[in-house]
PDB file of C-alpha atoms in Angstrom:
ATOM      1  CA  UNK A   1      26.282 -32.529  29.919  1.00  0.00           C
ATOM      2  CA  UNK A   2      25.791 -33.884  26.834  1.00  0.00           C
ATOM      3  CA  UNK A   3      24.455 -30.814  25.302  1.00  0.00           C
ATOM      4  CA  UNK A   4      27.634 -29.189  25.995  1.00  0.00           C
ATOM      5  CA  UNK A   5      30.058 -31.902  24.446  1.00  0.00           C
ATOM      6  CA  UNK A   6      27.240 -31.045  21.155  1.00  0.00           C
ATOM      7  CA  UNK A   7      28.108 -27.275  21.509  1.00  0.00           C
ATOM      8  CA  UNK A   8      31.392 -27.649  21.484  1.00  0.00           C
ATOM      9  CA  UNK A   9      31.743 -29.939  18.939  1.00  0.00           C
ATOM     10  CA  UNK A  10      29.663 -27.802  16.850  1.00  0.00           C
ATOM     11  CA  UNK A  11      32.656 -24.698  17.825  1.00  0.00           C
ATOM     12  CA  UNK A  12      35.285 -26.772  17.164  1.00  0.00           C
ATOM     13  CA  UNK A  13      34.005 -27.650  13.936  1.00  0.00           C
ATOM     14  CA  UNK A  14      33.663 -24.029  12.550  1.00  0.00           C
ATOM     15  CA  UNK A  15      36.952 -23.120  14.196  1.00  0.00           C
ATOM     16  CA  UNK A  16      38.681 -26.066  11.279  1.00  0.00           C
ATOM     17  CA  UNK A  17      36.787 -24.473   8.492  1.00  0.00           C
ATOM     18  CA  UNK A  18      37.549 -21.027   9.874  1.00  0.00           C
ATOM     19  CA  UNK A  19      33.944 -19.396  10.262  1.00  0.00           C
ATOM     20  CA  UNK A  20      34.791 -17.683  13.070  1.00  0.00           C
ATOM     21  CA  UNK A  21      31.376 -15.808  12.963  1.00  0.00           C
ATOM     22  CA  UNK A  22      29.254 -18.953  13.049  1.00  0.00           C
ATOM     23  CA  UNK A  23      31.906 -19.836  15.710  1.00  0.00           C
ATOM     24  CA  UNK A  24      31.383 -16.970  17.882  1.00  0.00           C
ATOM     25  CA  UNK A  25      27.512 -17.486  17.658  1.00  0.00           C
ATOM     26  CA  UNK A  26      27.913 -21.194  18.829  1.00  0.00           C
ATOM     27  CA  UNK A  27      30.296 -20.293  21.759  1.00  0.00           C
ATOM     28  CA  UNK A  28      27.478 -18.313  23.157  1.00  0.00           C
ATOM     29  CA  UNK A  29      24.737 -21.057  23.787  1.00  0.00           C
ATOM     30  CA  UNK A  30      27.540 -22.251  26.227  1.00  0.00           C
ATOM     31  CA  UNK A  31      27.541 -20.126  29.485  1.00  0.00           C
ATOM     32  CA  UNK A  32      30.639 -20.053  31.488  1.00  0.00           C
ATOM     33  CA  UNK A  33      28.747 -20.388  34.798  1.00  0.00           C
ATOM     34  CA  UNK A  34      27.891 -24.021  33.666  1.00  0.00           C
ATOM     35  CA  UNK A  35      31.392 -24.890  34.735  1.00  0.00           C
ATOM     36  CA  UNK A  36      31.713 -23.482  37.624  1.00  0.00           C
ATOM     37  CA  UNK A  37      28.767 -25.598  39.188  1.00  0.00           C
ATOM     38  CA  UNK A  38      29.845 -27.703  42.844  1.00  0.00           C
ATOM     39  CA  UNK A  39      28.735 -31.235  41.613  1.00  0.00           C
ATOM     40  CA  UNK A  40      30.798 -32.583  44.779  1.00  0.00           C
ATOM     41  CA  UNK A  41      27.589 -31.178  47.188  1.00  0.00           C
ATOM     42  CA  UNK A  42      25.447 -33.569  48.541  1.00  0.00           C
ATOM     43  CA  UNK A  43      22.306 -34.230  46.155  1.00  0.00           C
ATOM     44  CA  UNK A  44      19.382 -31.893  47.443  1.00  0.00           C
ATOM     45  CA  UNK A  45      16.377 -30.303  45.691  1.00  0.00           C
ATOM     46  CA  UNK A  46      17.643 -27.642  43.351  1.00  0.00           C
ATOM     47  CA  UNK A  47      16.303 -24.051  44.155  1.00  0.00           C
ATOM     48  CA  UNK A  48      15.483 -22.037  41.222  1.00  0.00           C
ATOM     49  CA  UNK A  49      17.889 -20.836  39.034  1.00  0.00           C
ATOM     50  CA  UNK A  50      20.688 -23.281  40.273  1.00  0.00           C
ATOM     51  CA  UNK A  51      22.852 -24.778  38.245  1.00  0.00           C
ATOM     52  CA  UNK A  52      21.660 -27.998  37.149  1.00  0.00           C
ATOM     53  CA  UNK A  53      24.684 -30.639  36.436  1.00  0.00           C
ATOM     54  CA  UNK A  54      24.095 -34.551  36.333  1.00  0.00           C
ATOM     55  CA  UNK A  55      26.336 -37.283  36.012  1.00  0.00           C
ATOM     56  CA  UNK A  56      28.242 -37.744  32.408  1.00  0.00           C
ATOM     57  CA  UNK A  57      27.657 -40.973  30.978  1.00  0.00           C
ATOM     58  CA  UNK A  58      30.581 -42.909  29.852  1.00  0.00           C
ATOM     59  CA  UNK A  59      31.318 -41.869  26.290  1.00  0.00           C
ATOM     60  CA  UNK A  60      30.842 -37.704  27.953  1.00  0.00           C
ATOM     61  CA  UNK A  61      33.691 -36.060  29.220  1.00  0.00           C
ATOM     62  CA  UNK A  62      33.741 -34.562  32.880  1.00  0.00           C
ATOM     63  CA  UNK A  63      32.727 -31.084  33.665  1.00  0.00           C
ATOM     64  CA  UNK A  64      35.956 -30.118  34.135  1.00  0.00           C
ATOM     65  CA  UNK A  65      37.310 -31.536  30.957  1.00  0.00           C
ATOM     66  CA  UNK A  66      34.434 -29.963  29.495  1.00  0.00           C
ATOM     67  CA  UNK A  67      35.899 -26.747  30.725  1.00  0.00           C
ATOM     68  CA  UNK A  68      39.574 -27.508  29.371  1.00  0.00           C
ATOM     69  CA  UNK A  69      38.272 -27.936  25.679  1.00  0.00           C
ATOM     70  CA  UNK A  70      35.897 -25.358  26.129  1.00  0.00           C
ATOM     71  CA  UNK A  71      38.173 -22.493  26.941  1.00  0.00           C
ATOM     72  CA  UNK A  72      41.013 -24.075  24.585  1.00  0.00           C
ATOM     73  CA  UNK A  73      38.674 -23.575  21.797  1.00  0.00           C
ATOM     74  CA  UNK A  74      37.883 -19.883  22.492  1.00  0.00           C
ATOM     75  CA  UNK A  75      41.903 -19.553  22.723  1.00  0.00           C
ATOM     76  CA  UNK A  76      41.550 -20.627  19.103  1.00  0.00           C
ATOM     77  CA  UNK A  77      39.064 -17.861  18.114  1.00  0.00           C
ATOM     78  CA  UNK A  78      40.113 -15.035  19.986  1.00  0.00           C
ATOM     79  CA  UNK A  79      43.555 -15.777  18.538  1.00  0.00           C
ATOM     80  CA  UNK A  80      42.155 -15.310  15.434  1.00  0.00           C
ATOM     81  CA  UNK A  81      41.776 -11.953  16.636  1.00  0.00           C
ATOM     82  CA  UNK A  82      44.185 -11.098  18.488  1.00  0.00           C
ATOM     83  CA  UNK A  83      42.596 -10.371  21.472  1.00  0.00           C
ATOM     84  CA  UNK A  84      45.210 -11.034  24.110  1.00  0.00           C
ATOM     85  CA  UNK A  85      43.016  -9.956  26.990  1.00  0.00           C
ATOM     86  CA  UNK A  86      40.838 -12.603  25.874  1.00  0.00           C
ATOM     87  CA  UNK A  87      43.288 -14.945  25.619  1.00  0.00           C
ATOM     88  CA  UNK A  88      44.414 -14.380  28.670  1.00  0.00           C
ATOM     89  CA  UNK A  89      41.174 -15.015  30.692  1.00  0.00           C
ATOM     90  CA  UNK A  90      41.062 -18.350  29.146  1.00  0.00           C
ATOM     91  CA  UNK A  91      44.283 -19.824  30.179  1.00  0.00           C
ATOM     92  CA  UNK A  92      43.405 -18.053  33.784  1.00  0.00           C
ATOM     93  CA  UNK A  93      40.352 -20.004  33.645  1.00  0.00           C
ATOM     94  CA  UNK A  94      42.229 -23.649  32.870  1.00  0.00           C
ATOM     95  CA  UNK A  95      44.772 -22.723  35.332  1.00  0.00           C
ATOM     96  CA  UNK A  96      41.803 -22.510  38.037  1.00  0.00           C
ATOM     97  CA  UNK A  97      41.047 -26.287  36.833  1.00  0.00           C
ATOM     98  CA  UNK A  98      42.167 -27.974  40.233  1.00  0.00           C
ATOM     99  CA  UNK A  99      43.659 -31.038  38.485  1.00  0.00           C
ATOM    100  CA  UNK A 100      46.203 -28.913  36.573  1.00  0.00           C
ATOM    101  CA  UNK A 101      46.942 -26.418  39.516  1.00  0.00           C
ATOM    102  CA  UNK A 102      47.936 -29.081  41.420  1.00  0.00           C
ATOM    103  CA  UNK A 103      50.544 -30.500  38.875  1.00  0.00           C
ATOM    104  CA  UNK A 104      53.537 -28.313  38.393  1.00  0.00           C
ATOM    105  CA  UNK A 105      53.939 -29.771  35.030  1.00  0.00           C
ATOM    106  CA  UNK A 106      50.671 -28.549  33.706  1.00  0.00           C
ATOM    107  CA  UNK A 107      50.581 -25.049  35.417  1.00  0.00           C
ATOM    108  CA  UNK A 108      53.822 -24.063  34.772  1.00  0.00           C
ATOM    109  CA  UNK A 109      53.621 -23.504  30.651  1.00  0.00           C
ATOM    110  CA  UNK A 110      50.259 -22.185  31.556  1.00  0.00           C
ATOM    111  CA  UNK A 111      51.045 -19.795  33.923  1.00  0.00           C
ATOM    112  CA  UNK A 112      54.137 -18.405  31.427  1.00  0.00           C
ATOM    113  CA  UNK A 113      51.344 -18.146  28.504  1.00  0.00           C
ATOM    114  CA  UNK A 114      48.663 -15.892  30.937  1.00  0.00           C
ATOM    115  CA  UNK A 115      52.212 -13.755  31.914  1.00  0.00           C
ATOM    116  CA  UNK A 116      52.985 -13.675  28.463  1.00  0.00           C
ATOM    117  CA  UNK A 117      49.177 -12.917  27.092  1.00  0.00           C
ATOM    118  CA  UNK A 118      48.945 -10.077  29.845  1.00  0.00           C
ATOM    119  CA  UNK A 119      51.619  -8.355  28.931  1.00  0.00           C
ATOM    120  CA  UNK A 120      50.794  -8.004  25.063  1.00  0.00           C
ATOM    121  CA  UNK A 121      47.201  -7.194  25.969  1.00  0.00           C
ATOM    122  CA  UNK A 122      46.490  -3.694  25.675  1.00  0.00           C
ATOM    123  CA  UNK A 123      46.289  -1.209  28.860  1.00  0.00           C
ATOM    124  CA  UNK A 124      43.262  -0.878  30.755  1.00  0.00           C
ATOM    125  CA  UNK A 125      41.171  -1.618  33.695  1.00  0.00           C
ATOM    126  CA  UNK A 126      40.672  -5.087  33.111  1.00  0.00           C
ATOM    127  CA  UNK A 127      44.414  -5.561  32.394  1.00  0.00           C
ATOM    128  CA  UNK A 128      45.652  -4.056  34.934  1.00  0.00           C
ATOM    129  CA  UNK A 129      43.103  -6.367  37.903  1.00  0.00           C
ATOM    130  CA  UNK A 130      44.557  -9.362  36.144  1.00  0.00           C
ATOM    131  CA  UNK A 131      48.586  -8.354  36.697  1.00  0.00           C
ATOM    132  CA  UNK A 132      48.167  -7.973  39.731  1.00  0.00           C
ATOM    133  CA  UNK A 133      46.290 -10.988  40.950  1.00  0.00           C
ATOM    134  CA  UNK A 134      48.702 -12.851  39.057  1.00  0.00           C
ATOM    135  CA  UNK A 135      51.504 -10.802  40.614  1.00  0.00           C
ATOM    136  CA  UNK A 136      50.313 -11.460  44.101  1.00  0.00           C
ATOM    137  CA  UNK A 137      50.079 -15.489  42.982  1.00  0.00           C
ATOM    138  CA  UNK A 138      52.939 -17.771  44.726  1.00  0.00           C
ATOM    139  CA  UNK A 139      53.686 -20.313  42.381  1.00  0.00           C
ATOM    140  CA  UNK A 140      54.795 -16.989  40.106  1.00  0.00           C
ATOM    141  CA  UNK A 141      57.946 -17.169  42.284  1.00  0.00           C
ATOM    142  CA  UNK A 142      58.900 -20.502  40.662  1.00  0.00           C
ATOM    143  CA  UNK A 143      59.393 -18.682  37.384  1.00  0.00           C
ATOM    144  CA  UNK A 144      61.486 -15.521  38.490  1.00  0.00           C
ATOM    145  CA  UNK A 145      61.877 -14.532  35.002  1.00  0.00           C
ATOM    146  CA  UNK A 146      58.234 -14.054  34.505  1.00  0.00           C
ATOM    147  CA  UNK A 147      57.748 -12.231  37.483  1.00  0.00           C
ATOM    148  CA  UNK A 148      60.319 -10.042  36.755  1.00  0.00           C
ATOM    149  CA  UNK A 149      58.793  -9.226  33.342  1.00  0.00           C
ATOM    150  CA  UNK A 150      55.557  -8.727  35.156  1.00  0.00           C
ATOM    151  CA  UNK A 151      57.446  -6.513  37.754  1.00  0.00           C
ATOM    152  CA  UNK A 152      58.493  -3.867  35.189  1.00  0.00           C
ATOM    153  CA  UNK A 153      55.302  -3.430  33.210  1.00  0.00           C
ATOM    154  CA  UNK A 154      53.898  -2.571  36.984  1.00  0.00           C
ATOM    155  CA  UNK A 155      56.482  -0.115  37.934  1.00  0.00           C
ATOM    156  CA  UNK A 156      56.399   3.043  37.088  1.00  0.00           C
ATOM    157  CA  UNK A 157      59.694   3.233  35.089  1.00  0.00           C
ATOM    158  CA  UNK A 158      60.355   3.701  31.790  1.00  0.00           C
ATOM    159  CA  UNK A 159      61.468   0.750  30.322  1.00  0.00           C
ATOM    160  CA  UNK A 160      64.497   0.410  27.699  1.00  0.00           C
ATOM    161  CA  UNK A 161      62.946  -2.396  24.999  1.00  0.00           C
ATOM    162  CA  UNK A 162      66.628  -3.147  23.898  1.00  0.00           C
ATOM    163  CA  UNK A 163      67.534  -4.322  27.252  1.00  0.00           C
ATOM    164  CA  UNK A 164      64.379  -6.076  28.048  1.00  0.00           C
ATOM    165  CA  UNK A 165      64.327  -7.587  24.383  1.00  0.00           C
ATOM    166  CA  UNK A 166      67.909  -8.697  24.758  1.00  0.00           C
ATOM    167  CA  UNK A 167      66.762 -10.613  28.108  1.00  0.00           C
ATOM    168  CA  UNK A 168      63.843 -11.930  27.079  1.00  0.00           C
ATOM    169  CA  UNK A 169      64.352 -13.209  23.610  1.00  0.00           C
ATOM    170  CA  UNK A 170      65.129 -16.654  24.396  1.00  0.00           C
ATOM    171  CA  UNK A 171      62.192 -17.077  26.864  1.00  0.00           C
ATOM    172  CA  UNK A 172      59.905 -15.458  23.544  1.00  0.00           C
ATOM    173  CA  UNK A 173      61.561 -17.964  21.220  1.00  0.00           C
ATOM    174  CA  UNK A 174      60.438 -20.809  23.491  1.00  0.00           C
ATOM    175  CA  UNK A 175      57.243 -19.843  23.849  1.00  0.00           C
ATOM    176  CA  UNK A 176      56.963 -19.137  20.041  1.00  0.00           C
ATOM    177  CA  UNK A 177      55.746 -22.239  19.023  1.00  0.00           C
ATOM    178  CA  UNK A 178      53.462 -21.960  22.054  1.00  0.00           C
ATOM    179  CA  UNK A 179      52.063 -18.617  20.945  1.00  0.00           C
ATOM    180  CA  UNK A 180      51.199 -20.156  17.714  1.00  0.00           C
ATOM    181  CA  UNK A 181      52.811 -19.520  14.047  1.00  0.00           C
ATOM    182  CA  UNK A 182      51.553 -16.140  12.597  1.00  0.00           C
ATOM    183  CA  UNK A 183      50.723 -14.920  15.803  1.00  0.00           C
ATOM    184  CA  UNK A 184      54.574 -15.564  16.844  1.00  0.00           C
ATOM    185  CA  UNK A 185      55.736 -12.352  14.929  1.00  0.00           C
ATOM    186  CA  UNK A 186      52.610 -10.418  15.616  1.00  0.00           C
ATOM    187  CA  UNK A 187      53.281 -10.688  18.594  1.00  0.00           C
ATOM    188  CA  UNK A 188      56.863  -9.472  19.045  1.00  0.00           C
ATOM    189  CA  UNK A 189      55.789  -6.466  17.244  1.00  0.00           C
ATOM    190  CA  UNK A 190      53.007  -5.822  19.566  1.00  0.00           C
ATOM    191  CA  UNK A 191      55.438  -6.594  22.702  1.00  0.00           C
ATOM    192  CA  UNK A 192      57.922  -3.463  21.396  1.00  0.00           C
ATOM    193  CA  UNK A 193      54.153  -1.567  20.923  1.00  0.00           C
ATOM    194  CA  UNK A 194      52.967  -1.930  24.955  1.00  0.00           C
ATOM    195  CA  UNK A 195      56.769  -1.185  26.115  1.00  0.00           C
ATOM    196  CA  UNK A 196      56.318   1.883  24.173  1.00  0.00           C
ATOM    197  CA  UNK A 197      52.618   2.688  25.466  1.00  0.00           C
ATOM    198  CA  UNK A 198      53.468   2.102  29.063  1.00  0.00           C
ATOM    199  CA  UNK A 199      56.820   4.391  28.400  1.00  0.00           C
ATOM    200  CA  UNK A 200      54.382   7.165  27.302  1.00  0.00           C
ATOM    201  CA  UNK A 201      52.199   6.400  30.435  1.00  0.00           C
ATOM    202  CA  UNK A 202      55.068   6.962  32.656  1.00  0.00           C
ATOM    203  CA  UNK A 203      56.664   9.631  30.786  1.00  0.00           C
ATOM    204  CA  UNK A 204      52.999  11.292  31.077  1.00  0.00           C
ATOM    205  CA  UNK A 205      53.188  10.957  35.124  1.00  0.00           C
ATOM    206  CA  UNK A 206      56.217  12.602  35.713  1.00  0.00           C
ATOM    207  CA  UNK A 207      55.709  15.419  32.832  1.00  0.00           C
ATOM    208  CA  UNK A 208      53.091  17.866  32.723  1.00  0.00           C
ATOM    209  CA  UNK A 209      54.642  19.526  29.772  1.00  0.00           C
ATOM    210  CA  UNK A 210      58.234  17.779  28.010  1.00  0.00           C
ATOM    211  CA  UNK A 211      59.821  18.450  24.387  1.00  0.00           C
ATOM    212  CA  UNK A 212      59.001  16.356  22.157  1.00  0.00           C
ATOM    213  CA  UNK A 213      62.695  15.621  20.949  1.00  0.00           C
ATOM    214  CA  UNK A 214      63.488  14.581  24.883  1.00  0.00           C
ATOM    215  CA  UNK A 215      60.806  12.230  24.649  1.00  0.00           C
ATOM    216  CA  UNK A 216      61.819  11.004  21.533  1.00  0.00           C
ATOM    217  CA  UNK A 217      64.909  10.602  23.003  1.00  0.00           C
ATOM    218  CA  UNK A 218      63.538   8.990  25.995  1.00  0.00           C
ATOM    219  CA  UNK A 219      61.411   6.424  23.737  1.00  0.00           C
ATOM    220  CA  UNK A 220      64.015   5.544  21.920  1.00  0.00           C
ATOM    221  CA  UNK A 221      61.950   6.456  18.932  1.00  0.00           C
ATOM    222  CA  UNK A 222      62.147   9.281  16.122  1.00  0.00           C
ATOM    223  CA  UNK A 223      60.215  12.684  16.303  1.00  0.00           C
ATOM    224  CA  UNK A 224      57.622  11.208  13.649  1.00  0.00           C
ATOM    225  CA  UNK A 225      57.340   7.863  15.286  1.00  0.00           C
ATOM    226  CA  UNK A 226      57.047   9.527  18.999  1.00  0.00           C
ATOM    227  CA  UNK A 227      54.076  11.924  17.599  1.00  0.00           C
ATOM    228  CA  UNK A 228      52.388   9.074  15.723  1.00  0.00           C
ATOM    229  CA  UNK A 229      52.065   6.804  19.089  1.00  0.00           C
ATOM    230  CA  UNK A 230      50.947   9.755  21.365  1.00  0.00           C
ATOM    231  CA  UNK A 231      48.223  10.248  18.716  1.00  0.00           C
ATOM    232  CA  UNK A 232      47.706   6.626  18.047  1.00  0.00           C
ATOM    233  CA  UNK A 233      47.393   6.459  22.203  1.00  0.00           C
ATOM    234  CA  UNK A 234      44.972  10.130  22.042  1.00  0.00           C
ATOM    235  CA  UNK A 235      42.375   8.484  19.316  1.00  0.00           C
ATOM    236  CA  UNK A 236      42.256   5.210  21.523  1.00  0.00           C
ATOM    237  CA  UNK A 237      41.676   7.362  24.924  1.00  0.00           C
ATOM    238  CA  UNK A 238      44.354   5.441  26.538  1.00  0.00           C
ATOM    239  CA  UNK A 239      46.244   9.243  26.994  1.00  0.00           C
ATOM    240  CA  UNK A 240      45.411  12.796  27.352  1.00  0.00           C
ATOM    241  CA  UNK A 241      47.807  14.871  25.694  1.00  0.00           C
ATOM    242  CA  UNK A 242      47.863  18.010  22.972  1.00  0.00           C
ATOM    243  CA  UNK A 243      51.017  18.412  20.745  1.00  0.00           C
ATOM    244  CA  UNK A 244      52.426  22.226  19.603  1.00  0.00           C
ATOM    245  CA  UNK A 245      53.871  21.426  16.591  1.00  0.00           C
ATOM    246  CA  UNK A 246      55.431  24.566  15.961  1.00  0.00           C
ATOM    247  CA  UNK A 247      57.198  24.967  19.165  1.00  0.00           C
ATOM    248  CA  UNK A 248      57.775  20.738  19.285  1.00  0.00           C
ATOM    249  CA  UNK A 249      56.080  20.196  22.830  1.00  0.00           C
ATOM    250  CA  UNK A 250      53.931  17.413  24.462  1.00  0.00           C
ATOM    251  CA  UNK A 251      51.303  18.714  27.261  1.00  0.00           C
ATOM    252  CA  UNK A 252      49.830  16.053  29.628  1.00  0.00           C
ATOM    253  CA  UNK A 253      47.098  16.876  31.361  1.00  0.00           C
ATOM    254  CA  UNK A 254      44.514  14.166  33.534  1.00  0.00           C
ATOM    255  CA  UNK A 255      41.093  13.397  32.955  1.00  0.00           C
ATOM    256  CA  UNK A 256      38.689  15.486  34.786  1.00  0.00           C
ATOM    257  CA  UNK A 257      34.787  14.796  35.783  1.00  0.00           C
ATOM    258  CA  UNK A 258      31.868  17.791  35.258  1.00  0.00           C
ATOM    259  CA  UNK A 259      33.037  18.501  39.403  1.00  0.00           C
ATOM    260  CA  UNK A 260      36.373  18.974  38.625  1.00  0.00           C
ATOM    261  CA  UNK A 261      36.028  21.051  35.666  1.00  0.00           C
ATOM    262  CA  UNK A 262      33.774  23.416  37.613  1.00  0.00           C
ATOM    263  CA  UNK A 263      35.722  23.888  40.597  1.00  0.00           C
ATOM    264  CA  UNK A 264      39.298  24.608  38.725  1.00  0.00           C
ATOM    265  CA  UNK A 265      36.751  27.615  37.061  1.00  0.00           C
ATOM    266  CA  UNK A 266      35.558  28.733  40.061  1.00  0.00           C
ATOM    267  CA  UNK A 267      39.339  28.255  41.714  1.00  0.00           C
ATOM    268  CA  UNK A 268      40.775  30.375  38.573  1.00  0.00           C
ATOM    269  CA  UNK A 269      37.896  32.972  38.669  1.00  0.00           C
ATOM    270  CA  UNK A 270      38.801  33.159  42.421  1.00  0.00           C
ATOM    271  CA  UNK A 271      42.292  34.154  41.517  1.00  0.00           C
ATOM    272  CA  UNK A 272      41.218  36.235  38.808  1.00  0.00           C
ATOM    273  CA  UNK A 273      38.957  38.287  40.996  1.00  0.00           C
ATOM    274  CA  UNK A 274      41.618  38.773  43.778  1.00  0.00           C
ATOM    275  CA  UNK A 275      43.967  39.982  40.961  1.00  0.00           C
ATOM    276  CA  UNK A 276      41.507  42.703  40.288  1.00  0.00           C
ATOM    277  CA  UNK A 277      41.232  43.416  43.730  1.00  0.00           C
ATOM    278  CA  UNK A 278      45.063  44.156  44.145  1.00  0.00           C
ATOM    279  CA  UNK A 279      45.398  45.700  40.979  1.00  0.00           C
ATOM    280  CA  UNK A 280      42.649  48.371  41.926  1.00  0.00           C
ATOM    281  CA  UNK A 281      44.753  48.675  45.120  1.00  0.00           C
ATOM    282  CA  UNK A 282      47.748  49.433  43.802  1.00  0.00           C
ATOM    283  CA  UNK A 283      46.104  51.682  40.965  1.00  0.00           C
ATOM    284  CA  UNK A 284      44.037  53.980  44.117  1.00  0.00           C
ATOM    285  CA  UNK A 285      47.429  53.696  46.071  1.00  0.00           C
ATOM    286  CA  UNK A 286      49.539  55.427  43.202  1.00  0.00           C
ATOM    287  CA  UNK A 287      46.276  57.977  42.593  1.00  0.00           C
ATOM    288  CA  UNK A 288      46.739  59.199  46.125  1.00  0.00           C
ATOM    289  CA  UNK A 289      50.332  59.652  46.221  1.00  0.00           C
ATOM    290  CA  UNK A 290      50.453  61.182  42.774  1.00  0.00           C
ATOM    291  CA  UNK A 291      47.816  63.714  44.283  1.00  0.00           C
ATOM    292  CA  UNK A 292      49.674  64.421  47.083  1.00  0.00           C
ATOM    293  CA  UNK A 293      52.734  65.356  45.290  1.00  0.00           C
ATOM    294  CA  UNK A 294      50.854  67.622  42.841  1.00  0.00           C
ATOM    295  CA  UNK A 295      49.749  69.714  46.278  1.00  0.00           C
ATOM    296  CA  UNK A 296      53.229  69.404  47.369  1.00  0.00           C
TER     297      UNK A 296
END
């Protein structure tokens, strides 16, 4: 126990002089799974490769304070960052703490910052777990606007940012201060970038091929700015899509595995081959007539 309070003392003091290298290095001879150790068991003989926790002297903190500081000073680096995911995960780990789940006073601003935090992080597997374990959480319903926000960025409709903006602002400019200084406007700029990434996703569902005017159109976004996120989206392999310049259209097309691949060839050389088939038909048919005429 101890040990710990030394580790992340040592983090906290790199975070203040901002080596966030020396930081990161630190954070790491603290595991996670530490915390998550029953100390409320009856005392027995540890098996191997338990999780050893004894009692914190006086001048330690508890475990579970332990915890707090611990994952409040990773929110401090992987701010630093910008790594909302990240983020994120910590505030869903203090939010776990039992003390502050069972105080609506503490879980409340919490719960707003993971809502917040998972709807600036990025799209992807990970991301998309998280929503919806925090979708399917009850005390969500005692902030409707925050389930609401959540709501759209899980439906599969495109979403109109001056609308959502226009709602949302105040709840943003609360949680400003929250979100921390720089990071304030960062973030608002990033918000407007996942509306338009998950507009792009749904457009993509719907369309297998669309102009790329009419999606400008539906993006609310110019013909340069439209192209420049579908690529943007393309390099990051968040999207499968080709653009034809010239002719100003957007093809969507899904992933496919080695399997897939090989059966659509042997599915289009199976047309192909019946093609032939009817066209040598046809061809013999028109032979046979034309013959018969002639000896007519």
């Amino acid at each position: 126990m101890r040990n710990l309070s030394i580790s992340w003392l040592q983090v906290r003091l790199c975070l203040d002089r901002q080596d966030y290298v020396r930081a990161q290095i630190l954070s790491r001879k603290i595991s996670p799974r530490v915390f998550d150790a029953d100390t409320s068991k009856d005392k027995r003989k540890p098996k191997e490769g338990d999780n050893m926790v004894q009692e914190a002297p006086a001048d330690v903190p508890s475990l579970l304070e332990l915890k707090r500081i611990y994952y409040e000073l990773m929110i401090r680096y992987y701010s630093h960052n910008n790594d909302y995911l990240e983020i994120c995960r910590c505030y869903k780990s203090i939010y776990e703490i039992p003390s502050i789940k069972e105080d609506p006073a503490k879980w409340t601003p919490i719960l707003r910052k993971i809502c917040w935090f998972l709807v600036l992080a990025p799209h992807d597997p990970m991301q998309s777990s998280l929503l919806n374990a925090t979708l399917e959480d009850k005390n969500l319903s005692e902030i409707p606007n925050f389930r609401l926000l959540l709501k759209q960025v899980v439906t599969m409709e495109v979403i109109q940012w001056t609308k959502l903006w226009e709602f949302f602002k105040d709840e943003y400019e609360n949680e400003k201060n929250l979100l921390g200084g720089a990071l304030g406007t960062k973030a608002a700029e990033d918000l407007k970038l996942r509306i338009i990434e998950h507009n792009i996703l749904v457009v993509s569902k719907y369309y297998s091929r669309i102009t790329l005017k009419r999606l400008a159109d539906l993006l609310c976004l110019s013909l340069q700015e439209a192209e420049k996120h579908i690529s943007d989206m393309v390099n990051s392999k968040a999207l499968i899509a080709k653009i034809d310049r010239p002719m100003g259209i957007v093809s969507f097309r899904t992933a496919q595995d080695s399997n897939g691949v090989l059966n659509s060839w042997a599915s289009n050389l199976e047309k192909l081959l019946d093609l032939v088939e009817k066209s040598c038909h046809q061809i013999h048919k028109e032979t046979m007539i034309h013959k018969a005429v002639l000896k007519a």
